[in-house]
Coordinates of C-alpha atoms in Angstrom, one line a residue:
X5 CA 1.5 -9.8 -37.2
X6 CA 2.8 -9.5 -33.3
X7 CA 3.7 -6.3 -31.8
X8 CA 5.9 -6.4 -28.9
X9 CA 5.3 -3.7 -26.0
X10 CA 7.6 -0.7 -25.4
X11 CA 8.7 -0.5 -22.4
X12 CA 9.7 3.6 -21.0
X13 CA 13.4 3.6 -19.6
X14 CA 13.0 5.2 -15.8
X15 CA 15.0 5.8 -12.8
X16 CA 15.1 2.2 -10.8
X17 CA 12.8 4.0 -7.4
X18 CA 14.0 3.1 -4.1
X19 CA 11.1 0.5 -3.0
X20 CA 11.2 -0.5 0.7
X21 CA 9.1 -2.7 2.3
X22 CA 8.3 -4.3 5.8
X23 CA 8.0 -7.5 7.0
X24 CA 7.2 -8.9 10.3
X25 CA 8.5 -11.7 12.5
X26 CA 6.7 -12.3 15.0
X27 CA 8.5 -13.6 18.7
X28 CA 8.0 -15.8 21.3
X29 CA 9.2 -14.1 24.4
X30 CA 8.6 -15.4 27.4
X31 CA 6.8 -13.6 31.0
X32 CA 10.3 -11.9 32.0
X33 CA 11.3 -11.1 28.4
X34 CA 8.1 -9.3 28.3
X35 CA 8.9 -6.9 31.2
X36 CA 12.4 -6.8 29.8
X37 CA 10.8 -5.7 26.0
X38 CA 8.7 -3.2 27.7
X39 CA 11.6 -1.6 30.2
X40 CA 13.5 -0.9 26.6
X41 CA 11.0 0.6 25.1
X42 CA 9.9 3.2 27.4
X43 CA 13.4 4.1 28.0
X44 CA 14.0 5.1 24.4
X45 CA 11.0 6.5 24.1
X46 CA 11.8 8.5 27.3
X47 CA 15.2 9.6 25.7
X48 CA 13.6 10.5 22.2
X49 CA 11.5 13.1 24.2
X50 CA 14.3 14.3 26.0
X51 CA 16.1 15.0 23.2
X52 CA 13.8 16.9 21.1
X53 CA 13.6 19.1 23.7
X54 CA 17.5 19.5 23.2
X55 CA 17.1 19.8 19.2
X56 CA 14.5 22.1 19.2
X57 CA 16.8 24.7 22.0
X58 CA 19.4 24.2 19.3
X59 CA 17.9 24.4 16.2
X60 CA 19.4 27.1 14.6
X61 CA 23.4 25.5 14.8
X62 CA 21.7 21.8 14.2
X63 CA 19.2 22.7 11.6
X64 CA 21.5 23.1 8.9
X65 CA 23.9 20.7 9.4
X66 CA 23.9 17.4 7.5
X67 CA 22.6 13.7 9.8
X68 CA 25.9 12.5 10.4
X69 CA 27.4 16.3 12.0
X70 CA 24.3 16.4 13.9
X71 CA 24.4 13.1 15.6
X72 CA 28.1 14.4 16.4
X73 CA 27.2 17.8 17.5
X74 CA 24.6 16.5 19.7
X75 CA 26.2 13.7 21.5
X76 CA 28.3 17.2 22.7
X77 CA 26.1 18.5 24.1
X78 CA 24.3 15.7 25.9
X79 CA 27.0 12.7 26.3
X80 CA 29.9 13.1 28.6
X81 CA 33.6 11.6 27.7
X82 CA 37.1 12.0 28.5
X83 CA 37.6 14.2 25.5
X84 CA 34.2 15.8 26.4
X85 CA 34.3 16.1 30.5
X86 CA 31.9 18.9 30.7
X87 CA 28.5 18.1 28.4
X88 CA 25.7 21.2 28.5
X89 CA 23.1 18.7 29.9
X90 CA 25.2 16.2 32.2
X91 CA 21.6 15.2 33.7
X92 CA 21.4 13.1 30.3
X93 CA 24.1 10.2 31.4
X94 CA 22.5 10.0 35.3
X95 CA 18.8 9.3 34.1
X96 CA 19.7 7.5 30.8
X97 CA 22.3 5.3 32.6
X98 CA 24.7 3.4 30.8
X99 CA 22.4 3.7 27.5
X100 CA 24.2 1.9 24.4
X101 CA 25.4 4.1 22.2
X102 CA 23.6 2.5 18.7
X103 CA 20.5 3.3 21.3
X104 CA 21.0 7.1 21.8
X105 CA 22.4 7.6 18.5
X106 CA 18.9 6.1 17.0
X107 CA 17.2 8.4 19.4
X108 CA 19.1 11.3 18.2
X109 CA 18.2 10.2 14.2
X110 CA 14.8 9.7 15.2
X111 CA 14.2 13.4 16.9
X112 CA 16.2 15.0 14.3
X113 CA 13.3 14.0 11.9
X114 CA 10.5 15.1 14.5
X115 CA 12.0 19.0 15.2
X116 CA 12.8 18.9 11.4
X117 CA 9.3 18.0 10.3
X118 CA 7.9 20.3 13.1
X119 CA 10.0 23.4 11.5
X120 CA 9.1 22.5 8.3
X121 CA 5.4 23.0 8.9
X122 CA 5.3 25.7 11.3
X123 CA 7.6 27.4 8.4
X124 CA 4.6 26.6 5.9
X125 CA 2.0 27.9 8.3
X126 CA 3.4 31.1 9.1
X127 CA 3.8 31.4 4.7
X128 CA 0.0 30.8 4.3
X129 CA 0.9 27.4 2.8
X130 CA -0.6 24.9 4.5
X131 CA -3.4 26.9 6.0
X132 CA -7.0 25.7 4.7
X133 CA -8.8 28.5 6.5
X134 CA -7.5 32.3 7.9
X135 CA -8.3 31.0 11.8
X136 CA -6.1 27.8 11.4
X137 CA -4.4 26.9 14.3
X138 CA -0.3 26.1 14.0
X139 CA 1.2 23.2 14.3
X140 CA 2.1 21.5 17.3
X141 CA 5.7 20.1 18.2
X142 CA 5.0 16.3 19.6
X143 CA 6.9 15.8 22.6
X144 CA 5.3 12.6 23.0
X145 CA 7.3 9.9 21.1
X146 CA 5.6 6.5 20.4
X147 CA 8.6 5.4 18.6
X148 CA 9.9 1.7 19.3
X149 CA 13.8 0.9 19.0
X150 CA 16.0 0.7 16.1
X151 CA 18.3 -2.4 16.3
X152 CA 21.9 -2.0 14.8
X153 CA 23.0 -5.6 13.7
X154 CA 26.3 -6.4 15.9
X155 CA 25.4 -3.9 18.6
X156 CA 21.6 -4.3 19.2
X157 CA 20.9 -7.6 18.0
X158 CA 22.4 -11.0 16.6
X159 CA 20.7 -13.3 14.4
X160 CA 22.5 -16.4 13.9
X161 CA 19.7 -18.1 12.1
X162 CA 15.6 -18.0 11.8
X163 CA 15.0 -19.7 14.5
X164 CA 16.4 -17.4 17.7
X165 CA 17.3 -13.9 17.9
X166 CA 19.6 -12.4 20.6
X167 CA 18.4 -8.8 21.5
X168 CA 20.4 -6.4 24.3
X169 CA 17.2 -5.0 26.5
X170 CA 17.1 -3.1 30.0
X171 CA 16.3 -5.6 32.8
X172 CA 15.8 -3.0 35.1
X173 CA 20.0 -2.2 36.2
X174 CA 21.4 -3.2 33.3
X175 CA 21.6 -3.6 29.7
X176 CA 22.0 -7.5 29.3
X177 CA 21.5 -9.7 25.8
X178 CA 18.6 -12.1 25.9
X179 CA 17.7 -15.1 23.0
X180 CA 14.3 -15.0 22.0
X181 CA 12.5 -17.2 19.4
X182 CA 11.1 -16.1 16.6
X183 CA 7.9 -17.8 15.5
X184 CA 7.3 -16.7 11.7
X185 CA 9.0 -14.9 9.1
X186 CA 7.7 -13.7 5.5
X187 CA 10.1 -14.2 2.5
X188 CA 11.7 -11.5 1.5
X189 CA 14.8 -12.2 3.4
X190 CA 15.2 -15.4 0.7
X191 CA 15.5 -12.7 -2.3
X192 CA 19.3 -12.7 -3.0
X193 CA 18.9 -8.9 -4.0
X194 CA 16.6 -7.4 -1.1
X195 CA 19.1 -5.5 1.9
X196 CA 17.8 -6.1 4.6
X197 CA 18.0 -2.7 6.8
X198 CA 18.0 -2.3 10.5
X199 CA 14.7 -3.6 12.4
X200 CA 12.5 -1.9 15.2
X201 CA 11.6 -4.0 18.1
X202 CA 7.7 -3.4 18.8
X203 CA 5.7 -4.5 21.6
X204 CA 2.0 -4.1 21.7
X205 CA -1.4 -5.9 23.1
X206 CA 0.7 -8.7 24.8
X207 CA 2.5 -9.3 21.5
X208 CA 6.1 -8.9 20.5
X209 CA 7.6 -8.7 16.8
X210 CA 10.6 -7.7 14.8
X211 CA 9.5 -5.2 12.3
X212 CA 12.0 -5.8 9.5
X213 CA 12.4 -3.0 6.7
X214 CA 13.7 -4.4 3.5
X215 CA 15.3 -2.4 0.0
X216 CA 14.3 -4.4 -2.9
X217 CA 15.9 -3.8 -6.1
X218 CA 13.4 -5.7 -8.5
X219 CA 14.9 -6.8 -11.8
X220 CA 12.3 -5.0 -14.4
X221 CA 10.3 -7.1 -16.5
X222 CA 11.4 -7.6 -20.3
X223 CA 9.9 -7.0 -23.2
X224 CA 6.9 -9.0 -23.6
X225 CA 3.6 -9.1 -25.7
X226 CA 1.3 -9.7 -23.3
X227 CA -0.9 -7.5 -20.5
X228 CA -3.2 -8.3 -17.7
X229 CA -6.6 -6.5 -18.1
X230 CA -8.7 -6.0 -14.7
X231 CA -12.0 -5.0 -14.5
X232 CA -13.2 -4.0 -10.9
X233 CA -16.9 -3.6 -10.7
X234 CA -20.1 -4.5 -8.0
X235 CA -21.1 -7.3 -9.6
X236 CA -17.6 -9.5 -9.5
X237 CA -14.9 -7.8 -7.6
X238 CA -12.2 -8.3 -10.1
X239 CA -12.8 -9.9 -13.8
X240 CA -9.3 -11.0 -15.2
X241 CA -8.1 -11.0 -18.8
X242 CA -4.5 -11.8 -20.5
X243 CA -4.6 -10.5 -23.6
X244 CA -1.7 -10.6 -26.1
X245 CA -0.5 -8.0 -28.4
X246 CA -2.5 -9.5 -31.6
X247 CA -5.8 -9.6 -29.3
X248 CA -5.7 -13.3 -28.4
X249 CA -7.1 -13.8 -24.7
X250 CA -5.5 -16.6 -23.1
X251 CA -6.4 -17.2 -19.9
X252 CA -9.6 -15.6 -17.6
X253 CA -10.2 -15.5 -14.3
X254 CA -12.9 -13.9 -12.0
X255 CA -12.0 -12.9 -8.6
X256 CA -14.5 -12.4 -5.8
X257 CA -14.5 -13.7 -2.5
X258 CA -18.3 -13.8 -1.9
X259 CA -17.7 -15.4 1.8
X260 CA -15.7 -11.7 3.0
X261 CA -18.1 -10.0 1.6
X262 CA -21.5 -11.5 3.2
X263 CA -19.7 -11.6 6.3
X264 CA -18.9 -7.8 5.7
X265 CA -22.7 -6.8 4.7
X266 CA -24.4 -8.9 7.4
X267 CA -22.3 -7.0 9.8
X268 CA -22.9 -3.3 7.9
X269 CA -27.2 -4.6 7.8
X270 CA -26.9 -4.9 11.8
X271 CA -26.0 -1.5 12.0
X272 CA -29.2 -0.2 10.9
X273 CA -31.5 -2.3 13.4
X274 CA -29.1 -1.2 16.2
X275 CA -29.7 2.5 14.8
X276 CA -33.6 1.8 14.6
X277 CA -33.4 0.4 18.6
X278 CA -31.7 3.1 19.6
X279 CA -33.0 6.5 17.9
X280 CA -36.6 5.0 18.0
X281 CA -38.7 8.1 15.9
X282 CA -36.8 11.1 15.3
X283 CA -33.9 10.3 17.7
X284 CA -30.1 10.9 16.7
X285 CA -27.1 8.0 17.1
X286 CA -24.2 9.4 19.6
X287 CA -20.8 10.0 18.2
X288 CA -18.7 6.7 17.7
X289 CA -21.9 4.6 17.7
X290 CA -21.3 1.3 16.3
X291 CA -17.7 2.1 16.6
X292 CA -16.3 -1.7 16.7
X293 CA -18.7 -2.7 13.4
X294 CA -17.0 0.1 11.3
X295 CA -13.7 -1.0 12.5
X296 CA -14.0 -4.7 11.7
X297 CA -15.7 -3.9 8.5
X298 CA -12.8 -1.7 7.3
X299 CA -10.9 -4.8 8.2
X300 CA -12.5 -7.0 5.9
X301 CA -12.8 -5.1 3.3
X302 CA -8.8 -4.7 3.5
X303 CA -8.7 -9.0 3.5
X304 CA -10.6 -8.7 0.2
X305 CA -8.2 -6.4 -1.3
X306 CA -4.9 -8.3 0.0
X307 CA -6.7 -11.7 -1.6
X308 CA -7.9 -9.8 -4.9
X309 CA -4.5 -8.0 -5.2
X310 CA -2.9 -11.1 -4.4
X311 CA -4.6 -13.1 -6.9
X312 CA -3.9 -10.5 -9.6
X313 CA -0.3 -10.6 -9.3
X314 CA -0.2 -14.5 -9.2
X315 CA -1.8 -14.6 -12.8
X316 CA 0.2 -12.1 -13.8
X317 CA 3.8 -13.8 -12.5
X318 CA 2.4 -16.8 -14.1
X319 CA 2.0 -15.5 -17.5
X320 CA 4.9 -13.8 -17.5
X321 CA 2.7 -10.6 -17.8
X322 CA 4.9 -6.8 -17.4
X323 CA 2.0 -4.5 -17.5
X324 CA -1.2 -4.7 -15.4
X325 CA -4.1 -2.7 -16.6
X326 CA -6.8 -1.2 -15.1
X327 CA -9.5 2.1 -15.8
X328 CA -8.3 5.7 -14.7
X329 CA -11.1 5.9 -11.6
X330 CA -9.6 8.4 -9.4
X331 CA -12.3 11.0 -8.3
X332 CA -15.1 8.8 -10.2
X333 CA -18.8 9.0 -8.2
X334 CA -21.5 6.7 -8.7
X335 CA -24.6 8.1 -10.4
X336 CA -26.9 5.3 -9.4
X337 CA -28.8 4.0 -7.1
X338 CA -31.5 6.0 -4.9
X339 CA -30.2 7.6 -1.2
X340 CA -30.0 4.6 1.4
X341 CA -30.8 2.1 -1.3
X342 CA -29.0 -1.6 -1.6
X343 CA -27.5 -0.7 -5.1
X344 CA -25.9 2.5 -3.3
X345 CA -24.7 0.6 -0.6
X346 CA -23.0 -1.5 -2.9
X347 CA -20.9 1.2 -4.8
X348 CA -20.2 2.7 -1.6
X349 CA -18.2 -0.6 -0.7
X350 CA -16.4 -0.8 -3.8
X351 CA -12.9 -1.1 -2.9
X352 CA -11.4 0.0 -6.5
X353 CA -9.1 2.4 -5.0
X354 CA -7.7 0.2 -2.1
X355 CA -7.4 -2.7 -4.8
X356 CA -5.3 -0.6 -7.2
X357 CA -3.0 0.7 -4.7
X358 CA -2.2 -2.7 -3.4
X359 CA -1.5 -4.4 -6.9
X360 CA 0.9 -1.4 -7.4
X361 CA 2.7 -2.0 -4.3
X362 CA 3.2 -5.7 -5.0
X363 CA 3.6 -5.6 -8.9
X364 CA 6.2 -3.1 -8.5
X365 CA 8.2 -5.4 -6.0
X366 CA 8.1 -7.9 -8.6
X367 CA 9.3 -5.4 -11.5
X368 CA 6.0 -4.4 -13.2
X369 CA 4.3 -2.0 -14.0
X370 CA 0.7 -0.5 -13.9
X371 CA -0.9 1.3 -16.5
X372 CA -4.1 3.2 -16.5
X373 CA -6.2 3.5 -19.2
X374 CA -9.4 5.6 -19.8
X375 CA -12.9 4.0 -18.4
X376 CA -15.2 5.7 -20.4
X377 CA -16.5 2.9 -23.2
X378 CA -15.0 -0.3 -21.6
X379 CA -18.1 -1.9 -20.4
X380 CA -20.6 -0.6 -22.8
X381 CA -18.5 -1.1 -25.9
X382 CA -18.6 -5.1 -26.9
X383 CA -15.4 -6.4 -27.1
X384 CA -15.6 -7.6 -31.0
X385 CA -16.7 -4.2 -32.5
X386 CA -20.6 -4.6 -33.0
X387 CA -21.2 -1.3 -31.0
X388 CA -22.9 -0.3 -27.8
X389 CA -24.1 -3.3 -25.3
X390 CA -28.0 -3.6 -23.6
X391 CA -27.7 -5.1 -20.0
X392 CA -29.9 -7.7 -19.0
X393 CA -32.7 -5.9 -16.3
X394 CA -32.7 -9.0 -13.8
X395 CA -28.6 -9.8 -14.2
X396 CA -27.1 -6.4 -15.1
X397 CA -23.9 -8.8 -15.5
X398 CA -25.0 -10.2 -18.7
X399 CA -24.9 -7.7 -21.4
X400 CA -26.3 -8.2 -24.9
X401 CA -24.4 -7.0 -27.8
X402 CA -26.1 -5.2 -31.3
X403 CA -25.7 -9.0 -33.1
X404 CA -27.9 -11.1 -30.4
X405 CA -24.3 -12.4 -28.5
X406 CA -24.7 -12.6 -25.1
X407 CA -21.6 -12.1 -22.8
X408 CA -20.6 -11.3 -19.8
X409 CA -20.1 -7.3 -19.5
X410 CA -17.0 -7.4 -16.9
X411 CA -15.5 -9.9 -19.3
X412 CA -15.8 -7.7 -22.4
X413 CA -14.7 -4.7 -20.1
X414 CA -11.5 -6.0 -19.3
X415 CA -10.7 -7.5 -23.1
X416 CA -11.2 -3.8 -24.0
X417 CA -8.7 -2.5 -20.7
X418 CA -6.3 -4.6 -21.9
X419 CA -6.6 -4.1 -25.5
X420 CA -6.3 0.1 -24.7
X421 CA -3.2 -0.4 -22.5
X422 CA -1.4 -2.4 -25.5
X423 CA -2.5 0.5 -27.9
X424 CA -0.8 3.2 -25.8
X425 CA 2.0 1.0 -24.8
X426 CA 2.8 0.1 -28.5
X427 CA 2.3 3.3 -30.1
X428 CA 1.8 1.9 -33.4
X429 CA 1.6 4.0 -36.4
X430 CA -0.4 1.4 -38.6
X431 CA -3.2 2.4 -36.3
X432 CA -3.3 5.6 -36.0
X433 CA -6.4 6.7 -38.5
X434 CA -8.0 3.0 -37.9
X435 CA -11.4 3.3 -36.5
X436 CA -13.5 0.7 -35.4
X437 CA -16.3 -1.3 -36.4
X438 CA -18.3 0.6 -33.6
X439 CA -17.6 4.2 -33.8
X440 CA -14.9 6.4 -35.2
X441 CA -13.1 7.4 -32.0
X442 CA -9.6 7.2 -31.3
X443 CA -8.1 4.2 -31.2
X444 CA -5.5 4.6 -28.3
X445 CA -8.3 6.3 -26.1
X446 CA -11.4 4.4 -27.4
X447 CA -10.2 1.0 -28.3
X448 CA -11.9 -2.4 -28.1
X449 CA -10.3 -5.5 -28.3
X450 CA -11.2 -6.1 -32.1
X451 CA -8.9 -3.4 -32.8
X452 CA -6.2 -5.8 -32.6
X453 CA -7.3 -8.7 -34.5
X454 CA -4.7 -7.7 -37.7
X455 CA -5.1 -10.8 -39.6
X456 CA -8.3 -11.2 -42.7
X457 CA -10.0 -14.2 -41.2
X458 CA -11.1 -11.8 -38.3
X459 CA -14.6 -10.9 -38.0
X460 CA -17.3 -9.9 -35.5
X461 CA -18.2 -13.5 -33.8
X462 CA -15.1 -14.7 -34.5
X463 CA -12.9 -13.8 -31.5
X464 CA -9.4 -14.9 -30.4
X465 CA -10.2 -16.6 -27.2
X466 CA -8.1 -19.5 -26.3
X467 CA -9.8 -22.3 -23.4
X468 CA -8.6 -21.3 -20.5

């Protein structure tokens, strides 16, 4: 008997999301990319100055009237001969339009946030303590460039760009070539929206926005259970709706991860060099070790995420699942010992978020179920598991079968999500063969075996 998962109608969310092309430009181009830059920057600042003196006409007026209303006051024509600030068109001179009116969108947002939470603090709102200090309006824009497609820039293929810049007099177009692309730009239903130009460390790049409009995954009997533990980063299941696993994968890329503890165990023999007995580290020692490690933990989560949303494209999976461990804290492991070390580089959260930000792009959708019972449950019903003292990955379960314990945990993620998702009324008094608890909340992946010829030792696991 097959159950097929029902899927919750929702409001399509906008989803945008960035890629970057990187350029090639050359020494000039360089000086050119930079002139641009600090004369927009230069104008944003000078017109939040201009937005913040005006507020109180500007403030309630809707983007497109403001843009209007302020180009009045700042930007001198034949129909408007006498501007409020006429010192705007000598030191900005001859500054695009599509340039000034990004400015103007970009310091509309600044004295708008800026009101907003000055507002707050002067409600009580957003004050954590009675002394807190108001907010500050940032004059100090480190904004790059919007480019308006026509105006700013003109991209005849993938190969070349032709962007206008400042050369020092004058505002002249210059062909660049671009060096690498992502693919969102092949998607027939991604818009591609207007791009920054950024410039930073000797490096140039477009930074290209993109709004996806995913087409939502059907109807389908099948979920992707994820286990993220210590032991193995990620342990994959696909389970479908009758409790039939048909493919496994684990996930952990033990290479990042010895690179990342070797350079988190130097820390400590640089601390014991330094303090010697009783001494104290400075502020921001080690500074550069933290930074790279943060770094490599975010590769492991890009290639773990990455590799979770492969599997589940290739199954043609709609639902990832993984435990509810938001506010969770460790219990183990003695103060400054390895087993603490350990849970304090679990990347769980930094894992989740990123398969939600890709799965989503593709149309999924990510389901949470509850933690408690997952691991220590076996998968086939026979009741609480004993883990093995020297490998606390091997578990043993109340009939003598040995199994992996983040394999069994994410047979029973999976086999919860497809209880909640289904909603099936058949089930709703079933217990287990472990315990009575509820089945949506509490289940184990036995719970779906529907057919007679089920029994504990007797799983549904296809080779994979």
């Amino acid at each position: 008997m097959f159950y097929t998962l029902r899927m919750i109608a929702k409001k399509s969310q906008k989803i945008i999301r960035t890629d970057q092309w990187s350029l090639k430009p050359s020494a000039p181009q360089q000086l050119m990319f930079a002139e641009t830059i600090s004369i927009y920057q230069r104008a944003c600042k000078f017109l939040t100055s201009i937005l913040f003196t005006h507020w109180d006409t500007i403030g309630s007026l809707d983007t497109k009237e403001a843009v209007t209303a302020v180009e009045r006051l700042m930007h001198q024509t034949k129909k408007n001969p006498n501007p409020k600030y006429k010192i705007f068109n000598r030191v900005f001179y001859k500054l695009p339009s599509y340039y000034r009116r990004a400015a103007i969108a970009f310091s509309l947002g600044q004295v708008s946030s800026f009101v907003t939470r000055y507002r707050d603090w002067q409600c009580g709102q957003s004050r954590k303590r009675r002394d807190a200090k108001p907010p500050l309006l940032t004059m100090v824009a480190n904004c790059y460039p919007a480019l308006y497609q026509g105006q700013c820039y003109r991209l005849d293929s993938l190969e070349e760009i032709q962007i206008k810049v400042l050369n020092g007099k004058n505002w002249v177009w210059t062909t660049v070539g671009i060096v690498s692309t992502r693919n969102r730009h092949t998607i027939p239903a991604n818009k591609q929206l207007s791009p920054s130009l950024i410039q930073r460390n000797g490096k140039a790049w477009l930074s290209v926005p993109f709004h996806c409009k995913p087409d939502h995954k059907k109807e389908v009997n099948r979920v992707v259970g994820v286990d993220l533990g210590i032991n193995k980063t990620a342990v994959i299941s696909v389970v479908e709706s009758d409790g039939t696993v048909i493919y496994r994968e684990f996930i952990h890329p033990g290479r990042d991860i010895d690179r990342r503890d070797k350079k988190l165990k130097s820390v400590s023999r640089k601390a014991s060099k330094t303090m010697g007995k009783g001494g104290r580290l400075h502020k921001g020692f080690c500074r550069n070790t933290y930074r790279k490690c943060r770094h490599i933990n975010r590769q492991i989560a890009q290639i773990v995420s990455k590799g979770i949303v492969e599997i589940s494209i290739e199954y043609n999976v709609s639902v990832i699942a993984f435990e509810y461990l938001k506010n969770w804290k460790p219990k183990g492991g003695k103060k400054k010992s390895n087993l603490k070390q350990r849970f304090h580089g679990w990347l769980k959260s930094i894992i989740r978020e990123l398969t939600e930000m890709k799965w989503i792009e593709s149309g999924g959708k990510i389901h949470d179920v509850v933690a408690r019972g997952t691991s220590s449950n076996a998968y086939d019903g026979s009741g609480t598991v004993w883990r093995d003292r020297k490998n606390y990955a091997l578990a043993r379960f109340s009939n003598g079968k040995r199994y992996n314990a983040d394999l069994s945990a994410s047979y029973n993620i999976a086999a919860r999500a497809i209880q909640e998702l289904t909603r099936r009324n058949d089930s709703e008094n079933r217990s287990s063969k472990s315990s009575t608890r509820l089945p949506r909340s509490r289940a184990v992946l036995c719970d779906l075996w529907v057919t007679s010829n089920d029994s504990i030792g007797h799983p549904h696991l296809k080779q994979s």
